[in-house]
Short mmCIF file of C-alpha atoms in Angstrom, two decimals:
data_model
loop_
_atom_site.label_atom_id
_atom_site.label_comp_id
_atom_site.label_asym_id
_atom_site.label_seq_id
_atom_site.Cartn_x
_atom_site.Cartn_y
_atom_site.Cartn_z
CA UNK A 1 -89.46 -67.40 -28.07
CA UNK A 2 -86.58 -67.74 -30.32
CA UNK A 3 -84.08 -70.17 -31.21
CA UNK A 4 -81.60 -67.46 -29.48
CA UNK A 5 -83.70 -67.55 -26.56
CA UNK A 6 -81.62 -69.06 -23.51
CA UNK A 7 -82.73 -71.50 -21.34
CA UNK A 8 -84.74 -70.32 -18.30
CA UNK A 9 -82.46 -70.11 -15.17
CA UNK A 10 -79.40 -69.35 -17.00
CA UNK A 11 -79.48 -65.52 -18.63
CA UNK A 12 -75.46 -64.58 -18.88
CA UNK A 13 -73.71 -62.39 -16.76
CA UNK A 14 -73.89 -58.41 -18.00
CA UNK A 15 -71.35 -55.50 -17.05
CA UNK A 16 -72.48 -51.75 -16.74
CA UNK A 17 -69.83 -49.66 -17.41
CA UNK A 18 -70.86 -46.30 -15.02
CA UNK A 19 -70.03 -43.51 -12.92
CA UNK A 20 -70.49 -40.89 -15.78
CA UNK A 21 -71.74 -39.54 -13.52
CA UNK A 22 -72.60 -41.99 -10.85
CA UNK A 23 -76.58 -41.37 -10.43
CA UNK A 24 -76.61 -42.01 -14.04
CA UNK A 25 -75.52 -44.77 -13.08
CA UNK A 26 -77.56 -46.09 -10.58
CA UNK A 27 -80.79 -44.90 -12.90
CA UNK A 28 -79.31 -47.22 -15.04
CA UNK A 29 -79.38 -50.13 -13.16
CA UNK A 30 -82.63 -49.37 -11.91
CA UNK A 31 -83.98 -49.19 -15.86
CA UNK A 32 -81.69 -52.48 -16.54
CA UNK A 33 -84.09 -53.59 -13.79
CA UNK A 34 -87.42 -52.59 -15.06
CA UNK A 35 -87.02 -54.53 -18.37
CA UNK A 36 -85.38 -57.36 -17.14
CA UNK A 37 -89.02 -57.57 -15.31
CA UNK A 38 -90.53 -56.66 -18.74
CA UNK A 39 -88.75 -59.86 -20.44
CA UNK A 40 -89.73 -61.81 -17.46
CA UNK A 41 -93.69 -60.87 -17.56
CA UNK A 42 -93.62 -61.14 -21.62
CA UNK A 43 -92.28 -64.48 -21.21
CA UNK A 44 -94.58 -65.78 -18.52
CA UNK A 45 -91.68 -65.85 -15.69
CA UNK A 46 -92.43 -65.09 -12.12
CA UNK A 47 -90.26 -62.09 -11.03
CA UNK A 48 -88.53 -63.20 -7.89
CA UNK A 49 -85.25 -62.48 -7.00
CA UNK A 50 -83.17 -64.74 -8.47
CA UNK A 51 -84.99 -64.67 -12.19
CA UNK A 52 -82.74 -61.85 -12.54
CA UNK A 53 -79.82 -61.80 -14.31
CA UNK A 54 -76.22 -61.72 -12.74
CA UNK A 55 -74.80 -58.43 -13.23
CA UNK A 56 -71.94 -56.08 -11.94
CA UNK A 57 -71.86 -52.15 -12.11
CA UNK A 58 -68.58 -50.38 -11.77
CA UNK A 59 -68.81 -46.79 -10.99
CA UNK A 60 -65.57 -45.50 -11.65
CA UNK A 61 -64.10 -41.71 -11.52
CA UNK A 62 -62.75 -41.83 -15.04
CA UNK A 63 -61.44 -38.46 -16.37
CA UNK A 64 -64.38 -36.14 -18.11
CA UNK A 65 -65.58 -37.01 -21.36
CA UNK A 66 -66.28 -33.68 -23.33
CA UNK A 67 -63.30 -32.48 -21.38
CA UNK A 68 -60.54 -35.09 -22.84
CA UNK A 69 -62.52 -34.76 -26.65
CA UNK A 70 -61.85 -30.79 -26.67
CA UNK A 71 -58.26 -30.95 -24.76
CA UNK A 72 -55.32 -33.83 -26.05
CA UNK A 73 -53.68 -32.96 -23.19
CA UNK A 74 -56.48 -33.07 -20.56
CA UNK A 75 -56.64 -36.71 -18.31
CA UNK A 76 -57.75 -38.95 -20.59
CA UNK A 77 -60.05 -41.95 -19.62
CA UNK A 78 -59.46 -44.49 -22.24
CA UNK A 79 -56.88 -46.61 -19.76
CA UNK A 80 -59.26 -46.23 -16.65
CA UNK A 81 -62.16 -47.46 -18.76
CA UNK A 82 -60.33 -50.13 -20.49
CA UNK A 83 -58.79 -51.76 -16.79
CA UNK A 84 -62.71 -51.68 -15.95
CA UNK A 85 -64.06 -53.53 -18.67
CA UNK A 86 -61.15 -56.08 -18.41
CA UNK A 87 -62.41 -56.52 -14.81
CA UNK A 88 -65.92 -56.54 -15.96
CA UNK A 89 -64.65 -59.53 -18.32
CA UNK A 90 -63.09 -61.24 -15.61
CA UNK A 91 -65.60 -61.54 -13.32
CA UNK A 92 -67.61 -63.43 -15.65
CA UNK A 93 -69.80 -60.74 -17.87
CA UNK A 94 -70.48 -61.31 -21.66
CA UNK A 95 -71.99 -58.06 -22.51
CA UNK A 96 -71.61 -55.01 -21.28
CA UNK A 97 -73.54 -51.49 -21.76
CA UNK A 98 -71.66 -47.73 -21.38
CA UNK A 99 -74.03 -45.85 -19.22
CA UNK A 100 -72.44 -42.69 -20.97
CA UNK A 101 -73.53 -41.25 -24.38
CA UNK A 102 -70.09 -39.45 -24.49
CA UNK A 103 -67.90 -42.12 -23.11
CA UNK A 104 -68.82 -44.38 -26.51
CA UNK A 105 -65.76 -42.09 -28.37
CA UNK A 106 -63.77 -44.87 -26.76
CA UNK A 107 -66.32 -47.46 -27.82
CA UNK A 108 -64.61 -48.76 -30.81
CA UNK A 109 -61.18 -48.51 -28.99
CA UNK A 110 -62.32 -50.23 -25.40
CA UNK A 111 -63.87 -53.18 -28.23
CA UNK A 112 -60.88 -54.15 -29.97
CA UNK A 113 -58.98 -53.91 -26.47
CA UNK A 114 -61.16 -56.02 -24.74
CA UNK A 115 -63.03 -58.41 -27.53
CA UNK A 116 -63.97 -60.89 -25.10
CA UNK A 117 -67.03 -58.99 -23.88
CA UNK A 118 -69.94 -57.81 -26.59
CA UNK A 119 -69.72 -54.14 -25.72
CA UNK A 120 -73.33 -52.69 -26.98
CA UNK A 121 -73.33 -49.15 -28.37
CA UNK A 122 -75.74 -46.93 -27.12
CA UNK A 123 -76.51 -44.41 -30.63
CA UNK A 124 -76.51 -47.16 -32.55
CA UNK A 125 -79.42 -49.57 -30.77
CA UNK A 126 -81.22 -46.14 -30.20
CA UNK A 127 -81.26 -45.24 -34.06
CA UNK A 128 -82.42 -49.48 -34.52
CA UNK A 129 -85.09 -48.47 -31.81
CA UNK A 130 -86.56 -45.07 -33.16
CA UNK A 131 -86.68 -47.17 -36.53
CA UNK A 132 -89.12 -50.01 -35.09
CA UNK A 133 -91.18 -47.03 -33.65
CA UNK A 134 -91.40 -45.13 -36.78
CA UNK A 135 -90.05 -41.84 -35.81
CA UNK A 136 -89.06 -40.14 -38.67
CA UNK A 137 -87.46 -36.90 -37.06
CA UNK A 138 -85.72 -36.19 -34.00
CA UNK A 139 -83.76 -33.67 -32.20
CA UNK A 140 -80.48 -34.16 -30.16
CA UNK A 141 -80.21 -33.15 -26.59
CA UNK A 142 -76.26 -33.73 -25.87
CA UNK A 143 -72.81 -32.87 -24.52
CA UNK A 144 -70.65 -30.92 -26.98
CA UNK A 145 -68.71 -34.21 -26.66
CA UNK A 146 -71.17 -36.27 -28.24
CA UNK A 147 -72.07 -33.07 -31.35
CA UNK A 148 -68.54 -32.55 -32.05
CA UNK A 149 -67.97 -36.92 -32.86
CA UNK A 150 -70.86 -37.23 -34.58
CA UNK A 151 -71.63 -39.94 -32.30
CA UNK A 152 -75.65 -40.56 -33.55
CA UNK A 153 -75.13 -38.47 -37.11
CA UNK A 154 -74.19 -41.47 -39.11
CA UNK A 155 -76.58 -43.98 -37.10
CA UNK A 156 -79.03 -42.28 -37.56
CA UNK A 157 -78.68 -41.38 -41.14
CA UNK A 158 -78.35 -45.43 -41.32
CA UNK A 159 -81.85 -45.88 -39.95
CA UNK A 160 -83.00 -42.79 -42.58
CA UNK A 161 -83.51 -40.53 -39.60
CA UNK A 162 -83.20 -36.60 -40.12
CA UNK A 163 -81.38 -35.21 -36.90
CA UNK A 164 -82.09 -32.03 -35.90
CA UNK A 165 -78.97 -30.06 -34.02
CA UNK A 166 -79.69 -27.68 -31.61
CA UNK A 167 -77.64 -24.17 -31.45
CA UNK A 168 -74.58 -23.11 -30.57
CA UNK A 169 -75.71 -21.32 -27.44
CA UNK A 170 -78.18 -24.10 -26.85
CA UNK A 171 -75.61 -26.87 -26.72
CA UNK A 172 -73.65 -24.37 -24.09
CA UNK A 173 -77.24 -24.38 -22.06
CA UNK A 174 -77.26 -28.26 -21.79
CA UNK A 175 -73.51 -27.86 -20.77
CA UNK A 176 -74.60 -25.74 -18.19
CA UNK A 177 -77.19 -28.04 -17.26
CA UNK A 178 -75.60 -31.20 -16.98
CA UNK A 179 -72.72 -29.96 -15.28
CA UNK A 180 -73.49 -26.83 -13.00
CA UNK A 181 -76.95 -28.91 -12.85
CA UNK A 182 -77.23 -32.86 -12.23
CA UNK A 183 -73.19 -33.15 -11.86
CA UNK A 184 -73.17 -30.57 -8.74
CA UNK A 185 -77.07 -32.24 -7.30
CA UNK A 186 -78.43 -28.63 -8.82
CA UNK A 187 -81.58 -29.70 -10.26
CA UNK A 188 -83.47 -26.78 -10.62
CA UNK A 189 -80.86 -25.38 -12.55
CA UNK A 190 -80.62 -28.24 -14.88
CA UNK A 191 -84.24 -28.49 -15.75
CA UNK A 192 -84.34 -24.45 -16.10
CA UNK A 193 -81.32 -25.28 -18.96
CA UNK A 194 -82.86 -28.17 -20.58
CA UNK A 195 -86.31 -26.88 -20.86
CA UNK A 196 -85.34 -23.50 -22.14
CA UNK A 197 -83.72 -25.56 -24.55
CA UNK A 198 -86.60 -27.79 -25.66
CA UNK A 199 -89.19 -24.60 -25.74
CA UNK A 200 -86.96 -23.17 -28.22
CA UNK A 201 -86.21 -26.58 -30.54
CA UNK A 202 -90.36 -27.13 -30.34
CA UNK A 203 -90.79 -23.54 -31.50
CA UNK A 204 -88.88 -24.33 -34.51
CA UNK A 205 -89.81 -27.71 -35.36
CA UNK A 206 -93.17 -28.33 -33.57
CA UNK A 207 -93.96 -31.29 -31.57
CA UNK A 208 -90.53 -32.35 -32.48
CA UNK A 209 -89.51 -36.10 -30.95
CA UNK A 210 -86.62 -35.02 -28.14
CA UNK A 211 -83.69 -37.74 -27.47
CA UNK A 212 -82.23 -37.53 -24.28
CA UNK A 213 -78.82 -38.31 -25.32
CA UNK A 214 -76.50 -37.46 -22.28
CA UNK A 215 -77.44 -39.88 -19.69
CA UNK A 216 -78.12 -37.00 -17.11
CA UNK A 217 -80.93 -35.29 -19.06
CA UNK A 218 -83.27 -37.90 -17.78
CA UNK A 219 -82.66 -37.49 -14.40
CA UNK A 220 -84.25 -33.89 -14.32
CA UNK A 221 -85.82 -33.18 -17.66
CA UNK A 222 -88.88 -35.59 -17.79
CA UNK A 223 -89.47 -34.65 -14.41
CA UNK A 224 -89.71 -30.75 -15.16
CA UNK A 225 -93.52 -29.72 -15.20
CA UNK A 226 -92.58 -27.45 -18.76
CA UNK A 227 -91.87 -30.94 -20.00
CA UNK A 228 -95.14 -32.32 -19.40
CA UNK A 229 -96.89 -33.44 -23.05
CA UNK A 230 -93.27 -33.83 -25.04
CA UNK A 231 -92.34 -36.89 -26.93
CA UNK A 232 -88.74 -37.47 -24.82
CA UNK A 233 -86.68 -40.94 -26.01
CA UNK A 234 -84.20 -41.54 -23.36
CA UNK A 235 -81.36 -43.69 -24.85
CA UNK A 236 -80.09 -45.08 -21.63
CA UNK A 237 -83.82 -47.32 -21.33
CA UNK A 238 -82.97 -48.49 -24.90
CA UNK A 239 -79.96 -49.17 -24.01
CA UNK A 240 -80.75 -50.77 -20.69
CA UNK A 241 -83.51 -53.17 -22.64
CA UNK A 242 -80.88 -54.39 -24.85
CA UNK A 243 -79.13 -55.27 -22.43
CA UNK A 244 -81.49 -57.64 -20.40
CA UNK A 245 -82.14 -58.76 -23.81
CA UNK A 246 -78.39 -60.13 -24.34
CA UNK A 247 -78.53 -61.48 -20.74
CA UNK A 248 -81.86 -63.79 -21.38
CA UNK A 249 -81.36 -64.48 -25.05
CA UNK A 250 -77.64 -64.09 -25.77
CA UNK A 251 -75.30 -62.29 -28.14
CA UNK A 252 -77.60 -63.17 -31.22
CA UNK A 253 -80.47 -60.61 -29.68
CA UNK A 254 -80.13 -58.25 -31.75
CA UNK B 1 -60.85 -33.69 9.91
CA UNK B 2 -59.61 -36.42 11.67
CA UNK B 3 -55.95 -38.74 11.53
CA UNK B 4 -57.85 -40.85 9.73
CA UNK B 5 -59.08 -38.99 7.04
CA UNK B 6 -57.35 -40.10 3.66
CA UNK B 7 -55.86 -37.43 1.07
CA UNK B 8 -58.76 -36.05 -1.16
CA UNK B 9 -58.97 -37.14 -4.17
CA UNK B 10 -58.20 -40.98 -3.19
CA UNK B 11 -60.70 -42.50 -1.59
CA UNK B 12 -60.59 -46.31 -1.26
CA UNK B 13 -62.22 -48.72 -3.61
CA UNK B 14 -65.62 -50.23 -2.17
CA UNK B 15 -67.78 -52.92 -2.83
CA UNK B 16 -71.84 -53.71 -2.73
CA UNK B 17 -72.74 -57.13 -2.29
CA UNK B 18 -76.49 -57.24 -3.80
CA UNK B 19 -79.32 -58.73 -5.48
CA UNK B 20 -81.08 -59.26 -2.54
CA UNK B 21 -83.68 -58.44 -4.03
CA UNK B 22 -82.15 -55.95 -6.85
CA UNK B 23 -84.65 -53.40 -6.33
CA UNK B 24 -83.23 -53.04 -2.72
CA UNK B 25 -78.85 -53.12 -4.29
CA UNK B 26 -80.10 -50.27 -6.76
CA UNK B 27 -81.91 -48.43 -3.56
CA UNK B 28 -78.88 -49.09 -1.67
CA UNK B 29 -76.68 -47.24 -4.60
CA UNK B 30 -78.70 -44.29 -4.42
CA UNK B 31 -78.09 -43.63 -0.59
CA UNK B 32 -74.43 -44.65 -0.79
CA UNK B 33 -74.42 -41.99 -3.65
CA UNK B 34 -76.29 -39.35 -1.35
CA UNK B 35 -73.68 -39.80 1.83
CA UNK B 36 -70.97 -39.82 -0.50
CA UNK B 37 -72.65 -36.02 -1.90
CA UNK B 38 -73.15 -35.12 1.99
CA UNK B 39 -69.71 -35.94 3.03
CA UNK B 40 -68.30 -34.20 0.03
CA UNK B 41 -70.04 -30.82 1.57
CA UNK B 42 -69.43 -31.71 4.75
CA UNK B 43 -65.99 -31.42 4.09
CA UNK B 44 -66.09 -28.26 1.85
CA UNK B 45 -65.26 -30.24 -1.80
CA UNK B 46 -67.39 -29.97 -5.27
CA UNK B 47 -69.60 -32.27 -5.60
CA UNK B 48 -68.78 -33.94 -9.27
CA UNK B 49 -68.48 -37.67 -11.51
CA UNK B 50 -64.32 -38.01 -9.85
CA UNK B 51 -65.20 -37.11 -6.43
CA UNK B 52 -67.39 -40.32 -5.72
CA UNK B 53 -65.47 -43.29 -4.77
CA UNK B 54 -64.97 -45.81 -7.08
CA UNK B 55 -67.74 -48.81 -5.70
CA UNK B 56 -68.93 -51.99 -7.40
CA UNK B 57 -72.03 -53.49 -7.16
CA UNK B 58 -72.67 -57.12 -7.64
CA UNK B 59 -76.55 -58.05 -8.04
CA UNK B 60 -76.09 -61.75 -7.77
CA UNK B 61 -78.89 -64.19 -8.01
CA UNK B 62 -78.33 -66.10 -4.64
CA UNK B 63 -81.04 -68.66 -3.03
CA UNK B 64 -83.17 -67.07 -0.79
CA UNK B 65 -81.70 -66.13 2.57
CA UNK B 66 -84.65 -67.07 4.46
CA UNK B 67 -85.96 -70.17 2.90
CA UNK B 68 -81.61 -71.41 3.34
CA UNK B 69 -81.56 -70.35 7.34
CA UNK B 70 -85.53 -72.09 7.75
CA UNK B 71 -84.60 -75.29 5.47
CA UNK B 72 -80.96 -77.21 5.88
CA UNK B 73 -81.88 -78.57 2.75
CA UNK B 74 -83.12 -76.18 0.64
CA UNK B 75 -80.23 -74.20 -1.64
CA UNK B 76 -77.44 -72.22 0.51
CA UNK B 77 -76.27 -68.80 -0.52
CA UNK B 78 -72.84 -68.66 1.13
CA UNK B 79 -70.71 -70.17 -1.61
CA UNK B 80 -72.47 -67.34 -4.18
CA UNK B 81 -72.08 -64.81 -1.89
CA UNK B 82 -68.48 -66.05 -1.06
CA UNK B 83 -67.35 -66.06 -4.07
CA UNK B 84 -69.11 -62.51 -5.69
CA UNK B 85 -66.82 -61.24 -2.15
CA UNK B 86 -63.81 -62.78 -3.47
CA UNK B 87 -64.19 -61.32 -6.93
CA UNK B 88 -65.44 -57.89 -5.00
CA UNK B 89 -61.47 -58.27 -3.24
CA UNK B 90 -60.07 -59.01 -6.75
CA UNK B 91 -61.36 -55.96 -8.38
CA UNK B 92 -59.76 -53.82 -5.34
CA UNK B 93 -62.77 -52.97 -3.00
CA UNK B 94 -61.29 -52.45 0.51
CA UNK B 95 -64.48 -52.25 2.23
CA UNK B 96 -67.88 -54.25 1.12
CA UNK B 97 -71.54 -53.61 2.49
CA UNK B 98 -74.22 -56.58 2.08
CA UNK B 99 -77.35 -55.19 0.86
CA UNK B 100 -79.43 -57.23 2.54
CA UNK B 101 -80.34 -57.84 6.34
CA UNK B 102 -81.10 -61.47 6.25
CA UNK B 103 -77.56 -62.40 4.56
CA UNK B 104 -75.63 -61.32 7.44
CA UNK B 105 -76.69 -64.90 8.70
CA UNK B 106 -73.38 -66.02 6.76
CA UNK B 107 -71.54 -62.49 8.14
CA UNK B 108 -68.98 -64.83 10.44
CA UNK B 109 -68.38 -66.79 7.54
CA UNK B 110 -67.81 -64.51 4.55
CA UNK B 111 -65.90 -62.81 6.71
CA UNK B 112 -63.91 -65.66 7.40
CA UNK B 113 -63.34 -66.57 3.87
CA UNK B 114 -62.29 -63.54 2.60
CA UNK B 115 -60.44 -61.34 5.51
CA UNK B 116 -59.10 -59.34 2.83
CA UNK B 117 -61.86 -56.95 2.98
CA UNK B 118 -63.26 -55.12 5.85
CA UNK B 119 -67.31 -56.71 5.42
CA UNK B 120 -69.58 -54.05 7.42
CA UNK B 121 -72.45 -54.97 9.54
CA UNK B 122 -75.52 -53.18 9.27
CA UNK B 123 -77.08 -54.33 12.53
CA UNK B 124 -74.02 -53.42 14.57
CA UNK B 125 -73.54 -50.17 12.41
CA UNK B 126 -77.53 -49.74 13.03
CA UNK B 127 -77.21 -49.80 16.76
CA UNK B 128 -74.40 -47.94 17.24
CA UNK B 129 -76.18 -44.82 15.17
CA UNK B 130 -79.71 -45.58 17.40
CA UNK B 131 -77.40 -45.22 20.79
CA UNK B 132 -75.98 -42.05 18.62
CA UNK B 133 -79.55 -40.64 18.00
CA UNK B 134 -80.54 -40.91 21.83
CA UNK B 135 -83.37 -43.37 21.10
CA UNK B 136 -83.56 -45.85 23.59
CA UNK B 137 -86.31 -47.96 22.31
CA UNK B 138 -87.29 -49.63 18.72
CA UNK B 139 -89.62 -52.02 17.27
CA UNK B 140 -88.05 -54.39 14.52
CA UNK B 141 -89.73 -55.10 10.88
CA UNK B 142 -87.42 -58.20 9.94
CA UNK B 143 -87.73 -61.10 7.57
CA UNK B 144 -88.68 -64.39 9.93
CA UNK B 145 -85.03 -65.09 9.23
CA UNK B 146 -83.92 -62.05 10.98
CA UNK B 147 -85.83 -62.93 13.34
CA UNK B 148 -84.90 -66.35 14.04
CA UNK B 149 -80.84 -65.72 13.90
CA UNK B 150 -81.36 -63.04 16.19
CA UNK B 151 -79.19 -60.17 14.36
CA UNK B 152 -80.15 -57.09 15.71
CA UNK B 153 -80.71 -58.56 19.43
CA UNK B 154 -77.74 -58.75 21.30
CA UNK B 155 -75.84 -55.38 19.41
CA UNK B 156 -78.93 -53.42 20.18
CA UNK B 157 -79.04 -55.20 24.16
CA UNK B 158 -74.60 -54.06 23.44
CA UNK B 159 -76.27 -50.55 22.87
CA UNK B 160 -78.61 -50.25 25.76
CA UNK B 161 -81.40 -50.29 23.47
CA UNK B 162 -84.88 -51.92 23.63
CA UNK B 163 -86.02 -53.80 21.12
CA UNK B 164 -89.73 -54.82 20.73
CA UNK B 165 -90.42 -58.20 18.08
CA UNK B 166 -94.14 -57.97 16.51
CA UNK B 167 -96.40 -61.15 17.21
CA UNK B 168 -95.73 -63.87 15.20
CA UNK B 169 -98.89 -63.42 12.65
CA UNK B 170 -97.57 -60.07 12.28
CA UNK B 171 -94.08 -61.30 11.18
CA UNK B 172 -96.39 -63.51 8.59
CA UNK B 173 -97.96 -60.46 7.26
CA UNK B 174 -94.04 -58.74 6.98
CA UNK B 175 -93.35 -61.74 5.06
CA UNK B 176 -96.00 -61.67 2.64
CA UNK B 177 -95.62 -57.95 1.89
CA UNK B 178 -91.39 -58.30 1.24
CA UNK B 179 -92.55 -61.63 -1.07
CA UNK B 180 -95.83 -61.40 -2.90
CA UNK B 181 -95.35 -57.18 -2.76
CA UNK B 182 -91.92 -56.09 -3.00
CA UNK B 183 -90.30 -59.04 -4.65
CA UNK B 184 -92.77 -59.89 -6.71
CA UNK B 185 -93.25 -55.90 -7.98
CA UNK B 186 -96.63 -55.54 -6.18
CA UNK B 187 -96.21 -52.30 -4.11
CA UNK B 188 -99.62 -51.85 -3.42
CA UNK B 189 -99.87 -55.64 -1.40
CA UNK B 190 -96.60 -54.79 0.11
CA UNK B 191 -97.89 -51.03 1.49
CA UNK B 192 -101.06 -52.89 2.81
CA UNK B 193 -99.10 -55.76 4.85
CA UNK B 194 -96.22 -53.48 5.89
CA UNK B 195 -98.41 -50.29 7.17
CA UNK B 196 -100.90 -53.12 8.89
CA UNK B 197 -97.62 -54.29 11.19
CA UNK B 198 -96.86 -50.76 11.70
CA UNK B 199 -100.40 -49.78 13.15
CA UNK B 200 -100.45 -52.82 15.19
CA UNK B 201 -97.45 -51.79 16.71
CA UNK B 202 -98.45 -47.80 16.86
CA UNK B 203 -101.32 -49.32 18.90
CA UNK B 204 -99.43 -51.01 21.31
CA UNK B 205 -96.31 -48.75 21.95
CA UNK B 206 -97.42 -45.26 20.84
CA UNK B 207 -94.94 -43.66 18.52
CA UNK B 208 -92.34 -46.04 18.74
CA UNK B 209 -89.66 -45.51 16.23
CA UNK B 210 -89.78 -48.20 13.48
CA UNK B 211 -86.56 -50.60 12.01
CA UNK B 212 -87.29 -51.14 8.80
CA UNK B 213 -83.96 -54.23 8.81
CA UNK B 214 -85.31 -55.85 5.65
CA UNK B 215 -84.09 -53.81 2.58
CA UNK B 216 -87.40 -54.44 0.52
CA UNK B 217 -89.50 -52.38 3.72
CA UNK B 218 -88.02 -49.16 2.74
CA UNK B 219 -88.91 -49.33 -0.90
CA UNK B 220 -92.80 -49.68 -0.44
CA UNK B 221 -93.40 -48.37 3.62
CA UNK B 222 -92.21 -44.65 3.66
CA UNK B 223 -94.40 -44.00 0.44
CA UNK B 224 -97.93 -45.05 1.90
CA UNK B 225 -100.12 -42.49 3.01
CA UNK B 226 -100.97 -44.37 6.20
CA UNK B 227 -97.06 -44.41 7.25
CA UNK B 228 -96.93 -40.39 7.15
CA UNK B 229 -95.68 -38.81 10.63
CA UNK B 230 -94.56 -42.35 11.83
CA UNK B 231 -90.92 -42.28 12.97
CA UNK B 232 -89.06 -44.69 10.48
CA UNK B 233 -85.20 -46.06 10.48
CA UNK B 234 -83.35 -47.44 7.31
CA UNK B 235 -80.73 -49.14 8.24
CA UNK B 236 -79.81 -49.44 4.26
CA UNK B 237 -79.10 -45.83 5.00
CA UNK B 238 -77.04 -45.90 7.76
CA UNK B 239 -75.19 -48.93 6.44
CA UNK B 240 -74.24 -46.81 2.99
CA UNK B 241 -73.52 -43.76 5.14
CA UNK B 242 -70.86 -46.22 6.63
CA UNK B 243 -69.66 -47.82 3.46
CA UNK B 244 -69.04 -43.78 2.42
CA UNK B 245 -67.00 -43.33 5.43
CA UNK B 246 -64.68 -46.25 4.94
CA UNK B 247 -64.29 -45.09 1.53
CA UNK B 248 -63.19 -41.59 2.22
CA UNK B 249 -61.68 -42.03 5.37
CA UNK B 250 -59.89 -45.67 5.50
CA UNK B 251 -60.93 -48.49 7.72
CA UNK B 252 -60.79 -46.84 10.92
CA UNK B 253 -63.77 -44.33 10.37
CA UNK B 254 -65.80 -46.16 12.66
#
């Protein structure tokens, strides 16, 4: 343990910020979960109930993502997403994770309007991650939200990671799938979409490293029997382990 | 549609009190996310991220519910769970469901404290859906508790419905599979003492139609091989099918 490491019986509160869509959500929590039982065993802690941290998930109907990033004047959901986190800060949580790839546009914006909560950024503990495993090379599964900000370019390039982009009518297949497929409980369409997808990117680049970086790809990729034997990175787990990490050690885990 | 039904498009904010264990509040997510989905086609609407209800869930590390109701001494849960319902109210949720059988114990009295919101009941809300079903007779798998307060006794005797208790070394071995299995992450303990109760009971009442009315039961029971063809209950289920209701349909969808 470290000198960060919090006294046992006392982890902080933690926020998920969710409903983007809402069984992204809930797979969230349930990987927040999981590694807050991983800390627990690593440490030599019984898991019981209440060696888990406090923590508070909002699912919320904000306005869509890509939707507001292509459109000015479509519903934004900046306000709805800032009154959240304000509640998440008032009912006591110190960090709090986006379970949205494409909701972290706002991430730098939601920060500076809420600074009392360490909002943890989802691209950039994923590029720190892929970094400690030594992955070299890795290709982007995402909304067209998330391409057209550039939202794990510069990350990555950080962590001297080469990112490989998938094509134009790719990115409109993992549109397809995420939102005529897990958004409207259509799975067999969505893993049809994001495997046709992969098959191609692997036929380019080989055994190519795939990042899951919409949080909805996980819900029916991994589980698609095409899938079986490729190297998937799902940000949201990466994410989610940070986050039990904040809650047992505090803001300094890093 | 009934009187009741609210416009579409604003459903009510609702709460989840949970963490009881948090296995079971993340379980309990996933079902109120499923009614939610078969509401939404029930009533002819798209199922997408702003058509859920907005709901909070609060995984709070309370004492142990049975170990508070067996023990005067030993550490309570209400003023937790009191407050976490208070905060629930703050944040706007209308209607909360307690993810957890044994902490309806303190139903009266978080009820009491916080009349703001409209706090469901899963045993009456179980009952009433048993008397809807036509089954007339049920054995209960309960935390000792459960048991001991008597909560699903005199709304399933309200109900006209039978209810048969296990021996009391049974009720040990439902204890040891919901504490040293589920809570403790061993699944394969839990299936063993859970499916043992369940054959037991098979033995002595034929197919008798099985209450699983501890949250942890339904996350290790309907998975074991033994359990398969056995007629099994969740009142979890029926309890978020509720909490949906109340959300889309105001406080008098009853």
């Amino acid at each position: 343990m470290t000198a960060a490491t919090r006294p046992v019986g006392a982890p902080a509160k933690v926020g998920i910020l969710a409903g983007m869509g809402p069984a992204a959500g809930v797979d969230f929590a349930r990987l927040f979960l999981q590694a807050s039982e991983r800390w627990l065993q690593a440490h030599g802690l019984a898991v019981q109930d209440q060696a888990f941290p406090e923590h508070w998930m909002a699912q919320v109907p904000v306005a869509d993502r890509s939707r507001a990033l292509g459109d000015a004047k479509a519903p934004q959901p900046l306000d709805d997403m800032a009154r959240v986190l304000e509640q998440l800060s008032a009912v006591g949580a110190k960090a709090v994770a986006i379970a949205c790839n494409t909701a972290h546009a706002w991430h730098a914006a939601l920060q500076a309007r809420v600074p009392s909560v360490d909002l943890l950024h989802i691209a950039s503990e994923t590029a720190a991650e892929l970094k400690r495993r030594g992955i070299g090379r890795a290709a982007l599964l995402a909304t067209q939200g998330t391409y057209g900000m550039g939202l794990y370019d510069a990350v990555m390039v950080r962590e001297g990671i080469h990112c490989v982009l998938p094509e134009p009518s790719e990115r409109e297949a993992l549109m397809q799938g995420i939102y005529q497929g897990v958004k409207s409980g259509n799975m067999v369409l969505a893993q049809e979409c994001f495997t046709r997808v992969g098959r191609s990117l692997r036929e380019r680049h080989g055994d190519i490293t795939l990042i899951m970086a919409c949080t909805e790809i996980p819900l029916a990729l991994p589980q698609a029997p095409q899938a079986e034997g490729w190297t998937l990175i799902d940000p949201a787990e990466i994410l989610a382990t940070a986050l039990a990490r904040r809650a047992y050690e505090g803001p300094s885990a890093h």
